[in-house]
Structures are given as C-alpha cells and as structure tokens.
Amino acid sequence: MAEHRRFGRSLEVLRAEAAEELSMIVEHRSRQGDDPWEFMHLLPTVDEQVVLILREEALELDAAIGQRSAQWASHPASGQGTRLGEEYHRLRRIALQHPELTATVWKLMGALPEQS
C-alpha cells in the first residue's frame, strides 16, 4: 500500500511529487544498468504520473469506504454501463478536481486496459 498522502494538495505540489517519483524511477533503472535512452519514452509524463497518483489514492479511498452509494451508481455521469465503469467515474472525478489535467485524464482513459 502506498504511503498515506494528505488530500487536497495543490496541483503544483502534486506535479513536484510526480516529478520526484519519475526521477527516482530513472535513477533506479539507471543504477540497474538500463540505458535511459531506451526507457525514457516509456515513462509517463509528469501530468500522467499525477493522474496515476490520484487514481491510486482514489482506489485506496474507495476500498476504505466500500461500495459507492447506490444514488451515485445510477447517476448518468457515473460511467455505469460504459466500457470503463467505475474507472470512468474515478478518472472523471480527478478531471473535475483538477481541470488542468482533463486532457491527460482523457488520454489515459483511452490507454486503460479493458476490465474483465
């Protein structure tokens, strides 16, 4: 489980955290002998990493509070009945909380694996 993070951080703080995480990944892989030229293009952008951090936190929060209320599940914006379902709702909530990340959220929605 990821370390506990304080909710309500500014986008600047989230981007700094994401940049630090990406920097640590690059350093770790470089120390393992990987060539940065071969893996840098595979790493997410800072904004993508922010969305992934927020998504992970949302997953932890959803697990902690259990199932969402039935009224949310029937709301048209919930993603109910869509290909992404709960994931749609989770990522949409991130985009609503941080409008600057909306384009990144939609980009990642297209990159998410199908749920079985």
Short mmCIF file of C-alpha atoms in Angstrom, two decimals:
data_model
loop_
_atom_site.label_atom_id
_atom_site.label_comp_id
_atom_site.label_asym_id
_atom_site.label_seq_id
_atom_site.Cartn_x
_atom_site.Cartn_y
_atom_site.Cartn_z
CA MET A 1 0.00 0.00 0.00
CA ALA A 2 1.27 3.44 -0.83
CA GLU A 3 2.28 5.78 1.93
CA HIS A 4 -0.53 7.94 3.28
CA ARG A 5 -0.77 11.24 1.45
CA ARG A 6 -2.64 14.33 2.51
CA PHE A 7 -5.65 15.00 0.29
CA GLY A 8 -6.30 18.47 -1.11
CA ARG A 9 -2.76 19.18 -2.27
CA SER A 10 -2.30 21.84 -4.93
CA LEU A 11 -1.52 20.85 -8.49
CA GLU A 12 1.98 22.34 -8.12
CA VAL A 13 2.68 20.08 -5.13
CA LEU A 14 1.27 17.06 -6.98
CA ARG A 15 3.46 17.82 -10.01
CA ALA A 16 6.53 18.15 -7.76
CA GLU A 17 5.74 14.77 -6.16
CA ALA A 18 5.24 13.19 -9.58
CA ALA A 19 8.49 14.65 -10.92
CA GLU A 20 10.31 13.31 -7.87
CA GLU A 21 8.81 9.84 -8.35
CA LEU A 22 9.80 9.83 -12.03
CA SER A 23 13.29 10.99 -11.13
CA MET A 24 13.59 8.13 -8.64
CA ILE A 25 12.45 5.65 -11.30
CA VAL A 26 15.06 6.95 -13.75
CA GLU A 27 17.79 6.79 -11.11
CA HIS A 28 16.79 3.28 -10.03
CA ARG A 29 16.71 1.92 -13.56
CA SER A 30 19.97 3.68 -14.45
CA ARG A 31 21.68 2.14 -11.41
CA GLN A 32 20.43 -1.26 -12.59
CA GLY A 33 22.32 -0.67 -15.82
CA ASP A 34 19.38 0.26 -18.06
CA ASP A 35 20.13 2.82 -20.75
CA PRO A 36 17.92 5.90 -20.21
CA TRP A 37 17.61 6.37 -23.97
CA GLU A 38 15.86 3.00 -24.15
CA PHE A 39 13.26 3.53 -21.42
CA MET A 40 12.63 7.28 -21.10
CA HIS A 41 9.98 7.27 -23.84
CA LEU A 42 8.09 4.57 -21.91
CA LEU A 43 7.75 6.65 -18.75
CA PRO A 44 4.60 8.70 -18.18
CA THR A 45 4.72 12.48 -18.39
CA VAL A 46 4.60 14.42 -15.12
CA ASP A 47 0.88 15.12 -15.59
CA GLU A 48 0.21 11.46 -16.40
CA GLN A 49 2.07 10.49 -13.24
CA VAL A 50 -0.06 12.97 -11.26
CA VAL A 51 -3.22 11.33 -12.61
CA LEU A 52 -1.83 7.89 -11.74
CA ILE A 53 -1.01 9.06 -8.19
CA LEU A 54 -4.51 10.50 -7.75
CA ARG A 55 -6.05 7.34 -9.21
CA GLU A 56 -4.13 5.16 -6.76
CA GLU A 57 -5.31 7.34 -3.88
CA ALA A 58 -8.90 7.15 -5.16
CA LEU A 59 -8.66 3.35 -5.31
CA GLU A 60 -7.44 3.27 -1.71
CA LEU A 61 -10.21 5.62 -0.62
CA ASP A 62 -12.87 3.60 -2.48
CA ALA A 63 -11.62 0.42 -0.83
CA ALA A 64 -11.63 2.10 2.58
CA ILE A 65 -15.21 3.33 2.35
CA GLY A 66 -16.56 0.32 0.46
CA GLN A 67 -19.04 0.48 -2.36
CA ARG A 68 -20.22 3.88 -3.51
CA SER A 69 -23.76 4.81 -2.67
CA ALA A 70 -26.49 3.49 -4.93
CA GLN A 71 -27.54 7.02 -5.89
CA TRP A 72 -24.12 7.68 -7.43
CA ALA A 73 -24.15 4.40 -9.32
CA SER A 74 -27.40 5.36 -11.05
CA HIS A 75 -26.27 8.90 -11.92
CA PRO A 76 -25.75 9.38 -15.70
CA ALA A 77 -22.20 10.68 -15.15
CA SER A 78 -21.20 7.65 -13.09
CA GLY A 79 -19.96 5.66 -16.07
CA GLN A 80 -22.38 2.86 -15.18
CA GLY A 81 -22.88 0.70 -18.25
CA THR A 82 -19.82 2.09 -20.03
CA ARG A 83 -16.76 0.13 -21.00
CA LEU A 84 -14.78 1.69 -18.14
CA GLY A 85 -17.50 1.67 -15.44
CA GLU A 86 -16.02 2.54 -12.03
CA GLU A 87 -12.71 3.57 -13.61
CA TYR A 88 -14.54 6.16 -15.70
CA HIS A 89 -16.08 7.68 -12.58
CA ARG A 90 -12.75 7.69 -10.71
CA LEU A 91 -10.84 9.39 -13.53
CA ARG A 92 -13.66 11.82 -14.26
CA ARG A 93 -13.57 12.87 -10.60
CA ILE A 94 -9.83 13.60 -10.96
CA ALA A 95 -10.51 15.74 -14.04
CA LEU A 96 -13.22 17.67 -12.20
CA GLN A 97 -10.97 18.28 -9.18
CA HIS A 98 -8.03 19.37 -11.35
CA PRO A 99 -9.32 20.86 -14.64
CA GLU A 100 -5.74 21.40 -15.87
CA LEU A 101 -5.38 17.59 -16.03
CA THR A 102 -8.55 16.99 -18.08
CA ALA A 103 -6.74 16.34 -21.37
CA THR A 104 -4.31 13.97 -19.63
CA VAL A 105 -7.19 12.12 -17.94
CA TRP A 106 -8.96 11.60 -21.25
CA LYS A 107 -5.71 10.46 -22.85
CA LEU A 108 -5.17 7.91 -20.08
CA MET A 109 -8.77 6.70 -20.33
CA GLY A 110 -8.03 5.60 -23.85
CA ALA A 111 -4.89 3.83 -22.63
CA LEU A 112 -6.52 1.91 -19.78
CA PRO A 113 -6.80 -1.86 -20.17
CA GLU A 114 -10.28 -3.32 -20.57
CA GLN A 115 -11.81 -4.63 -17.36
CA SER A 116 -12.99 -8.23 -17.44
#
